[in-house]
PDB file of C-alpha atoms in Angstrom:
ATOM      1  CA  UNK N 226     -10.866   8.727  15.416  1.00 88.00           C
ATOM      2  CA  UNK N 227      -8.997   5.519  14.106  1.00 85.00           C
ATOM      3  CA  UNK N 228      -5.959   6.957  12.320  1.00 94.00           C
ATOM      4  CA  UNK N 229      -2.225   6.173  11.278  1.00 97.00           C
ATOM      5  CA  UNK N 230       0.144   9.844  11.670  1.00 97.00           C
ATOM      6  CA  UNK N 231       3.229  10.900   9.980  1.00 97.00           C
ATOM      7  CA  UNK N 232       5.817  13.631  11.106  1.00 98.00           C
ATOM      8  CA  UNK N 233       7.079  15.253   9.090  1.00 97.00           C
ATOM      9  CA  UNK N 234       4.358  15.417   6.062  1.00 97.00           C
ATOM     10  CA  UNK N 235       7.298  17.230   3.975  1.00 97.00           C
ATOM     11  CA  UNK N 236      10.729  17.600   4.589  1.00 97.00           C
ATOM     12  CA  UNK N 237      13.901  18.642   2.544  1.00 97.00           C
ATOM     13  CA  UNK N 238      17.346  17.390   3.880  1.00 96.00           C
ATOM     14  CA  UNK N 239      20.865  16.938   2.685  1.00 97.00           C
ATOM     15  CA  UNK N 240      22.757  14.035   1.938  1.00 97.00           C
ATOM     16  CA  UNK N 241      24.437  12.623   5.062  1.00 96.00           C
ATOM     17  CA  UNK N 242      22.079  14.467   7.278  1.00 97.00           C
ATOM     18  CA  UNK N 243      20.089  11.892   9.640  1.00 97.00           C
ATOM     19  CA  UNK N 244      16.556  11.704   9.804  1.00 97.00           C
ATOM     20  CA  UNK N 245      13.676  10.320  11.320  1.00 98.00           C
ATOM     21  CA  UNK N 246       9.812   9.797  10.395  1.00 98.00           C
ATOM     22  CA  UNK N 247       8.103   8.927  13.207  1.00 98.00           C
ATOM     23  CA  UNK N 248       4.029   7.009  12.949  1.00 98.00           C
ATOM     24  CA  UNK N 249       2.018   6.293  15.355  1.00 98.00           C
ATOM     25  CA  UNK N 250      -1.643   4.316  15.067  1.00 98.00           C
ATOM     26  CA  UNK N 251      -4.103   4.125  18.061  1.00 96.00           C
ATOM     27  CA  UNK N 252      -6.213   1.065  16.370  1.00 95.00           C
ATOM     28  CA  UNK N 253      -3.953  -1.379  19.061  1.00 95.00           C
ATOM     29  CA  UNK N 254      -2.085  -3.238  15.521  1.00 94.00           C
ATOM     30  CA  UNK N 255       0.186  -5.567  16.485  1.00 93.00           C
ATOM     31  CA  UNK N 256       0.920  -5.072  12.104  1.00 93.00           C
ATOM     32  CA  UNK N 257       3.203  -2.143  11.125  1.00 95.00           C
ATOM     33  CA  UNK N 258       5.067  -0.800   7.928  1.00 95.00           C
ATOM     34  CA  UNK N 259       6.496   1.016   5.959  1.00 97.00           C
ATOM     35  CA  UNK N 260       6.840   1.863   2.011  1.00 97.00           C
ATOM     36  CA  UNK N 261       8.030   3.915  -0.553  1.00 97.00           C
ATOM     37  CA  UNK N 262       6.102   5.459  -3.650  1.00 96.00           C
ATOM     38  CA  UNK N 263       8.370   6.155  -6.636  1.00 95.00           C
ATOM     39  CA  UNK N 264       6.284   6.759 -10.056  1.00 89.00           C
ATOM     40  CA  UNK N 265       6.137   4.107 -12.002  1.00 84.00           C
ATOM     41  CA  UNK N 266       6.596   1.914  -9.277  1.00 87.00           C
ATOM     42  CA  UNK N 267       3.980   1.421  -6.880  1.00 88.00           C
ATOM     43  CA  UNK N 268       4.265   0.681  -3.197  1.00 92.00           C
ATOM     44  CA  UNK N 269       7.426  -1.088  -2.017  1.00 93.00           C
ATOM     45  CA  UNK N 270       7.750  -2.231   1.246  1.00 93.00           C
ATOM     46  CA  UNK N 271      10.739  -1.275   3.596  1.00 96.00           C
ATOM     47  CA  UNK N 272      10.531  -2.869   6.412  1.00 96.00           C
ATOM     48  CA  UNK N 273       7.596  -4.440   8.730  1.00 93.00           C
ATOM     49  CA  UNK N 274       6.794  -5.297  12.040  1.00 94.00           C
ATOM     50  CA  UNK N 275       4.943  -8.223  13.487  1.00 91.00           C
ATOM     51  CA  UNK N 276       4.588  -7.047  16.742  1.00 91.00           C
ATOM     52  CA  UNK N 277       6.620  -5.070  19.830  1.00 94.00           C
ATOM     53  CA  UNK N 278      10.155  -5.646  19.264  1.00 92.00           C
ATOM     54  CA  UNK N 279       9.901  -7.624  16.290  1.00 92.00           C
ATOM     55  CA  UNK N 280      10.758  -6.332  12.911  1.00 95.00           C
ATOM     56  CA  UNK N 281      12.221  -7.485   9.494  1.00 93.00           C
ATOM     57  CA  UNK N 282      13.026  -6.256   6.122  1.00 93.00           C
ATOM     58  CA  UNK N 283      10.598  -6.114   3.426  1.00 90.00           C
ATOM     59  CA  UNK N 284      11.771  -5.677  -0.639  1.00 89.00           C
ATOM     60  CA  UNK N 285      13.769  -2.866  -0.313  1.00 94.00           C
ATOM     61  CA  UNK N 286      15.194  -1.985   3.329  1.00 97.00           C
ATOM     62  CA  UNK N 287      19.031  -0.743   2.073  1.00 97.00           C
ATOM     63  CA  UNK N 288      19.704   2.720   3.680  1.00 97.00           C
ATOM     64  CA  UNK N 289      17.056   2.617   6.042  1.00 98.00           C
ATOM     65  CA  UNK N 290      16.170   1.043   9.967  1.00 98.00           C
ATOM     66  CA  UNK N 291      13.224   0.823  12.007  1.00 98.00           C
ATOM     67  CA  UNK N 292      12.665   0.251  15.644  1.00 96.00           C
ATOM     68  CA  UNK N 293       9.227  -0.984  17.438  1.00 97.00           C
ATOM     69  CA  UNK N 294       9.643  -0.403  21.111  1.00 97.00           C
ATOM     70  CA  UNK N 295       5.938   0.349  21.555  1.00 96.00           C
ATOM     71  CA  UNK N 296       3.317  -1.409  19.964  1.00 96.00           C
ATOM     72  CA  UNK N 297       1.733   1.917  18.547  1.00 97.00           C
ATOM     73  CA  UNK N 298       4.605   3.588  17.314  1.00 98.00           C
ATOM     74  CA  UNK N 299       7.413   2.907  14.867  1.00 98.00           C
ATOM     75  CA  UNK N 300       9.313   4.964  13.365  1.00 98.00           C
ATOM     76  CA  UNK N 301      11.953   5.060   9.995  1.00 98.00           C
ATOM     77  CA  UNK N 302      15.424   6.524  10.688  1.00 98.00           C
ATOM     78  CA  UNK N 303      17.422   7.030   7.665  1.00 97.00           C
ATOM     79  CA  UNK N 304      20.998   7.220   9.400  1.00 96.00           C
ATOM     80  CA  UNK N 305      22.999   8.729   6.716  1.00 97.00           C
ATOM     81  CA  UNK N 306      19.838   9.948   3.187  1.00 97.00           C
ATOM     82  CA  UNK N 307      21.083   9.722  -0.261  1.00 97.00           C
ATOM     83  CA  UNK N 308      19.194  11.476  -3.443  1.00 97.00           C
ATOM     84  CA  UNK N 309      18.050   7.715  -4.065  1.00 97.00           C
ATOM     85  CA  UNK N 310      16.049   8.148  -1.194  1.00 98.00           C
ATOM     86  CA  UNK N 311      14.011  10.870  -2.213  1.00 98.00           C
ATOM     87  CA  UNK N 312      10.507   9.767  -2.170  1.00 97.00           C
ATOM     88  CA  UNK N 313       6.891   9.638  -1.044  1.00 97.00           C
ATOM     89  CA  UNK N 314       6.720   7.389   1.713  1.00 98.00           C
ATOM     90  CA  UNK N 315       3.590   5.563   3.661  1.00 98.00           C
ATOM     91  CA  UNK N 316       3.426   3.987   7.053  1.00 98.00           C
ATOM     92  CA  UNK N 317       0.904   1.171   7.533  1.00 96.00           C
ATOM     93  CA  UNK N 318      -0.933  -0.567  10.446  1.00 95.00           C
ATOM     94  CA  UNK N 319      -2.922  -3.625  10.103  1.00 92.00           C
ATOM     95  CA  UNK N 320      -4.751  -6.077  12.839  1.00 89.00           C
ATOM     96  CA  UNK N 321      -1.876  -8.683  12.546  1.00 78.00           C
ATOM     97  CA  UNK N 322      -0.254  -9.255   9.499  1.00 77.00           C
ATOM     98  CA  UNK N 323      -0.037  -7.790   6.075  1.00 73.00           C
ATOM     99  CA  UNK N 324      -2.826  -9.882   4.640  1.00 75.00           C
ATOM    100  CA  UNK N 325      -4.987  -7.630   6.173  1.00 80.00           C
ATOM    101  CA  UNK N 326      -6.759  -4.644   5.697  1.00 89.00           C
ATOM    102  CA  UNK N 327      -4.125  -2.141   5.612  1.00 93.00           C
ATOM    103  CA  UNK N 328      -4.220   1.881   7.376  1.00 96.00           C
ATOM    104  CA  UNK N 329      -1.842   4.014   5.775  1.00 97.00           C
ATOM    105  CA  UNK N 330      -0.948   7.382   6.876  1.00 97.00           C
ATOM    106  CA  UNK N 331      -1.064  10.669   4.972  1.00 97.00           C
ATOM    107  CA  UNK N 332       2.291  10.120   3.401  1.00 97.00           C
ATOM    108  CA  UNK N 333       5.677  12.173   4.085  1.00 98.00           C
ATOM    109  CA  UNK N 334       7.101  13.489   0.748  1.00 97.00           C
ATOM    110  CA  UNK N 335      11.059  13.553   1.775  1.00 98.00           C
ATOM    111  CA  UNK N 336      13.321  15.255  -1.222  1.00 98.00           C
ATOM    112  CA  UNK N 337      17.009  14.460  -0.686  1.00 97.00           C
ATOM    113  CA  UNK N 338      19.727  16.700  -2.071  1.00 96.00           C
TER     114      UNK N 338
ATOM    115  CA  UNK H  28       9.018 -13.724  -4.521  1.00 68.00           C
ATOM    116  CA  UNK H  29       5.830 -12.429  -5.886  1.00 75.00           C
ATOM    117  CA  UNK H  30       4.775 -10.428  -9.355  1.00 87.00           C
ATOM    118  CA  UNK H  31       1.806  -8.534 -10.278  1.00 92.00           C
ATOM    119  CA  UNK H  32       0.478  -7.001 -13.475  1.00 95.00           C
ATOM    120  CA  UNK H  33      -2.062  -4.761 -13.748  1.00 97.00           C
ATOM    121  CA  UNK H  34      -2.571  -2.442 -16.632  1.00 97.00           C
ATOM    122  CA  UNK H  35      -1.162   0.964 -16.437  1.00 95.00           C
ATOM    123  CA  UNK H  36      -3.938   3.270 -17.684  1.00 97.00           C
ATOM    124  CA  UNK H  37      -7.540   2.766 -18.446  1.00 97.00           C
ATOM    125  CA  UNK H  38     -10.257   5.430 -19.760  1.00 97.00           C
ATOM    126  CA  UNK H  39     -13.930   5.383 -19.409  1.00 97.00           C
ATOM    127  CA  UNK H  40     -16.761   7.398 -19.252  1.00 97.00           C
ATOM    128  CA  UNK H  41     -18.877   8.620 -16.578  1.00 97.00           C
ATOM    129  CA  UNK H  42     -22.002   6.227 -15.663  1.00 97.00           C
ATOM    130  CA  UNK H  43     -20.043   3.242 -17.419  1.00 97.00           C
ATOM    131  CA  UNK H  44     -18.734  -0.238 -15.950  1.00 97.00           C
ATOM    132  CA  UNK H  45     -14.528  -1.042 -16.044  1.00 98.00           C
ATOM    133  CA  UNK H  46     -12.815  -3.503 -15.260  1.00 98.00           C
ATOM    134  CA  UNK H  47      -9.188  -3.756 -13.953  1.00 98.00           C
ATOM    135  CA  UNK H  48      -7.466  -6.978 -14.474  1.00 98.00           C
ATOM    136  CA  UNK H  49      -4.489  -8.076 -12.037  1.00 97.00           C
ATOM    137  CA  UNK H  50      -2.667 -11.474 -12.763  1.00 97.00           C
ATOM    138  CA  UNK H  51      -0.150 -12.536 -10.458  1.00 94.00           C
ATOM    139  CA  UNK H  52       2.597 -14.491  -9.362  1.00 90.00           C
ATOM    140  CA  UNK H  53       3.279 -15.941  -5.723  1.00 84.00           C
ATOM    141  CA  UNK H  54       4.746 -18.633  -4.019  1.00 80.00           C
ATOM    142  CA  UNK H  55       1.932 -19.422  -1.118  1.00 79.00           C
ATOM    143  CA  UNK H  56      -1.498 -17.319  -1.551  1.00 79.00           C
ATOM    144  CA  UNK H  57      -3.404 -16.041   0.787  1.00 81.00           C
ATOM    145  CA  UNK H  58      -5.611 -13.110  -0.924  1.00 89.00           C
ATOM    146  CA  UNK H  59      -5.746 -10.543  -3.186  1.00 93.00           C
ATOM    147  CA  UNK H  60      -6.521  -7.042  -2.332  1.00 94.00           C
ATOM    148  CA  UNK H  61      -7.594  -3.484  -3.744  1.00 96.00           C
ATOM    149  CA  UNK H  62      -6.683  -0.383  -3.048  1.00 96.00           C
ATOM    150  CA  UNK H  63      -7.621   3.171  -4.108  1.00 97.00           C
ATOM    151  CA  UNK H  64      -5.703   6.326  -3.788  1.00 97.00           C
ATOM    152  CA  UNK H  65      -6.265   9.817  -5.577  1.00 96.00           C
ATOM    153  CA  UNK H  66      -3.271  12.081  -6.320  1.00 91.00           C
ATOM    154  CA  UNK H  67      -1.632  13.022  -3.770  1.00 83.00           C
ATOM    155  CA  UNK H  68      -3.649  11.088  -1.106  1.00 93.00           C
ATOM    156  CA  UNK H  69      -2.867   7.658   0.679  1.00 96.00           C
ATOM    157  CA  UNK H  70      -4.301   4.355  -0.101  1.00 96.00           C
ATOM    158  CA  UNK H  71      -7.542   3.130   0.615  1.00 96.00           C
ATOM    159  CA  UNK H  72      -9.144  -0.100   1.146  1.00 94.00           C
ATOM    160  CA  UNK H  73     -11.149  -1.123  -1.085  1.00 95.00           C
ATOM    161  CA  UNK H  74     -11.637  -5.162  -0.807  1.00 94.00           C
ATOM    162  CA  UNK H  75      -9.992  -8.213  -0.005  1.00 92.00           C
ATOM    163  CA  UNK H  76     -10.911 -11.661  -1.968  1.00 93.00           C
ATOM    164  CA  UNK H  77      -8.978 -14.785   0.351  1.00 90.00           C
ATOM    165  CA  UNK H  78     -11.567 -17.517  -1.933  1.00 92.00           C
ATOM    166  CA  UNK H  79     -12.534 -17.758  -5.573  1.00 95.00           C
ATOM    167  CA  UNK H  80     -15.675 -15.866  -6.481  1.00 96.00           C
ATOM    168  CA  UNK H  81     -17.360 -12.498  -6.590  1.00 96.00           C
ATOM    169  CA  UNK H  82     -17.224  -9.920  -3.360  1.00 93.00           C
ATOM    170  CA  UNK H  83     -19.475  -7.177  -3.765  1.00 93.00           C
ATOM    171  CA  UNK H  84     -19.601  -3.643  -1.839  1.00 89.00           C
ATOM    172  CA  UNK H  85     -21.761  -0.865  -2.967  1.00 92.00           C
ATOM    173  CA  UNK H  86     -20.579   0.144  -6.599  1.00 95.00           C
ATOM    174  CA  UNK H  87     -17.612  -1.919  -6.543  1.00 96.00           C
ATOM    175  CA  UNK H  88     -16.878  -5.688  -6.684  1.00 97.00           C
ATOM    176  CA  UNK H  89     -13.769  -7.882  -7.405  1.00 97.00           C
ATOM    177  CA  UNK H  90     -13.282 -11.228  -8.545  1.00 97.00           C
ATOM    178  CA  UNK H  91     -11.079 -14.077  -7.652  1.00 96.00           C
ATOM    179  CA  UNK H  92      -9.373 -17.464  -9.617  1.00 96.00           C
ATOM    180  CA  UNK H  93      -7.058 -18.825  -7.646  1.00 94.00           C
ATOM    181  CA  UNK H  94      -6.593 -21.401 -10.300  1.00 94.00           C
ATOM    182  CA  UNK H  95      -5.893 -18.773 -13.078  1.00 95.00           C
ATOM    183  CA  UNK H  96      -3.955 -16.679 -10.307  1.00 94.00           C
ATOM    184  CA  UNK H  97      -6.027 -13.399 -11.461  1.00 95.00           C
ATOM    185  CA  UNK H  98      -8.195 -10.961 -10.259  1.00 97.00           C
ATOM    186  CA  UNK H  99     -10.083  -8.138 -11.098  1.00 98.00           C
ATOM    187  CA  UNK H 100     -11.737  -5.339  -9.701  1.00 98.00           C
ATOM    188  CA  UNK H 101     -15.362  -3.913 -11.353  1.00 98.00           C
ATOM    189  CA  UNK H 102     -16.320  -0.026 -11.294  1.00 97.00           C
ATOM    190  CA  UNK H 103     -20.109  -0.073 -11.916  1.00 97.00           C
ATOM    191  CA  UNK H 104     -22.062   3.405 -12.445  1.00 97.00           C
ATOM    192  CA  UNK H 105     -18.488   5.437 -12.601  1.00 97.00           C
ATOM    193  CA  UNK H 106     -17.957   9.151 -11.385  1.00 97.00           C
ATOM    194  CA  UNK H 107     -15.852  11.534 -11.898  1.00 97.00           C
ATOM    195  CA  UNK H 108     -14.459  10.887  -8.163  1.00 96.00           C
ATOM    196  CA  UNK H 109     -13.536   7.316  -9.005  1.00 97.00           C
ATOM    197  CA  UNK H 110     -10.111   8.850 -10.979  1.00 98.00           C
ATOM    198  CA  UNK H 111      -7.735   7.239  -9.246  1.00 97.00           C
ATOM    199  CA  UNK H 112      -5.173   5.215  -8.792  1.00 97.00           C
ATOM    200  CA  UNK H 113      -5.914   1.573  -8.564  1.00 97.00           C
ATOM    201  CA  UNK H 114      -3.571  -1.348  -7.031  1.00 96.00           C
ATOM    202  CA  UNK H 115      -4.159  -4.774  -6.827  1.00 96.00           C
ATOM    203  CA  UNK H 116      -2.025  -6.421  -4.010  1.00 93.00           C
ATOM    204  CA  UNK H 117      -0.687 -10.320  -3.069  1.00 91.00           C
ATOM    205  CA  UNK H 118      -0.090 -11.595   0.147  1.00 81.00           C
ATOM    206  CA  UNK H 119       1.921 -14.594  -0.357  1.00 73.00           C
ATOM    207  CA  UNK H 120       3.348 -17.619   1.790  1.00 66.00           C
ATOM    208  CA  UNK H 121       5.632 -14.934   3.917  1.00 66.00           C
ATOM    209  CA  UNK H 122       2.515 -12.844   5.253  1.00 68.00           C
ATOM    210  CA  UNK H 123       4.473  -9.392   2.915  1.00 75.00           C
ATOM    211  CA  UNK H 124       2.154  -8.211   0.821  1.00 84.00           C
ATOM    212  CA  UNK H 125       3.270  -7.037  -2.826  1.00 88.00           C
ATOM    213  CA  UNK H 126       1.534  -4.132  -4.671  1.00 91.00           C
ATOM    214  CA  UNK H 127       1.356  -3.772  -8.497  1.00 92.00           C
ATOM    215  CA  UNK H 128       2.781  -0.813 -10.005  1.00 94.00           C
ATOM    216  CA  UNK H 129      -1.077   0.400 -10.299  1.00 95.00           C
ATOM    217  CA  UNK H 130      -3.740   1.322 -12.595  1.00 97.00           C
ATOM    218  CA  UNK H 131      -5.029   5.001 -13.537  1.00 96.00           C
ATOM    219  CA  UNK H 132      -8.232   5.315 -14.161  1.00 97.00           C
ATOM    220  CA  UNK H 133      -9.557   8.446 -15.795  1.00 97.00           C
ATOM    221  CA  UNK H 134     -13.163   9.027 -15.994  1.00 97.00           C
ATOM    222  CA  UNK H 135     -14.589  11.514 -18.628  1.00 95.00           C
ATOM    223  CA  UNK H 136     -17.664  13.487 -18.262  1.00 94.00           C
TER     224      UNK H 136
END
């Protein structure tokens, strides 16, 4: 089955504690990224990736880094979470860019305290 | 950078037609997309218009002016399962796409 997968769905940290939510797709995307879902809000994109090693920031990447070593995976590493970062967030694959079709995953709803 | 506005909450009826407007601003265009997602859930797919005009799939259709920089997105026959959230998005000259804040639709029996 074509899908996008999150780890952790939930997780509750403290501040200054590193963390990492790892996605994966198996659709062969060379388009990856990530958001955040705050009410009110919308989606806002963190950071993207164009292909294997390539990435760059999006609207709002402060507090945040991504890596793309593998074309199917890429995970968000939050090196030191603040409250502000206490959110639902989506990962997203697409054939090759964002004007695409977009996959998301099921969403990991991360609560900072 | 790139704007959208969408409305923030529309109401209708079961069996009715809505429409959700999205105007937006971008430098560089190169479509306009829709996307569903139900509480709690993550967005769907819903269309993609890269030209002016009409696309239609099944009970749901959007609409495209470049020229006017606005779309919308048409609900025909609602149910009940069409509450949801509703976002128009932009992808402008930089390939990012940018989301509206969304619409809520609520469907009443």
């Amino acid at each position: 089955e074509a899908q996008v997968t999150q780890n952790p769905r939930y997780l509750i940290t403290v501040t200054g504690k590193k963390l990492t939510v790892t996605c994966s797709q198996n659709m062969n995307h060379e388009y990856m990224s990530w958001y955040r879902q705050d009410p009110g809000l919308g989606l806002r994109q963190i950071y993207y990736s164009m292909n294997v090693e390539v990435t760059d920031k999006g609207d709002v990447p402060e507090g945040y880094k991504v890596s793309r070593k593998e074309k199917r995976n890429f995970p968000l590493i939050l090196e030191s979470p603040s409250p502000n970062q206490t959110s639902l967030y989506f990962c997203a694959s697409s054939l090759s860019s964002g004007v695409d079709e977009q996959f998301f995953g099921p969403g990991t709803r991360l609560t900072v305290l | 950078g790139q704007s959208l506005e969408q409305p923030s909450e529309v109401t209708a009826v079961e069996g009715a037609i809505v429409q959700i407007n999205c105007t937006y601003q971008t430098s560089g265009f190169y479509g306009l997309s829709w996307y569903q997602q139900h509480d709690g859930g993550a967005p769907t797919f819903l269309s993609y218009n890269g030209l002016d005009g009409l696309e239609e799939t099944g009970r749901f259709s959007s609409f495209l002016s470049r020229s006017d920089s606005y779309g919308y997105l048409l609900l025909q026959e609602l149910q009940m399962k069409d509450s949801a959230s509703y976002f128009c998005a932009v992808a402008g000259g930089s390939y990012i796409p940018t989301f509206g804040r969304g619409t809520s639709l609520i469907v009443h029996p």
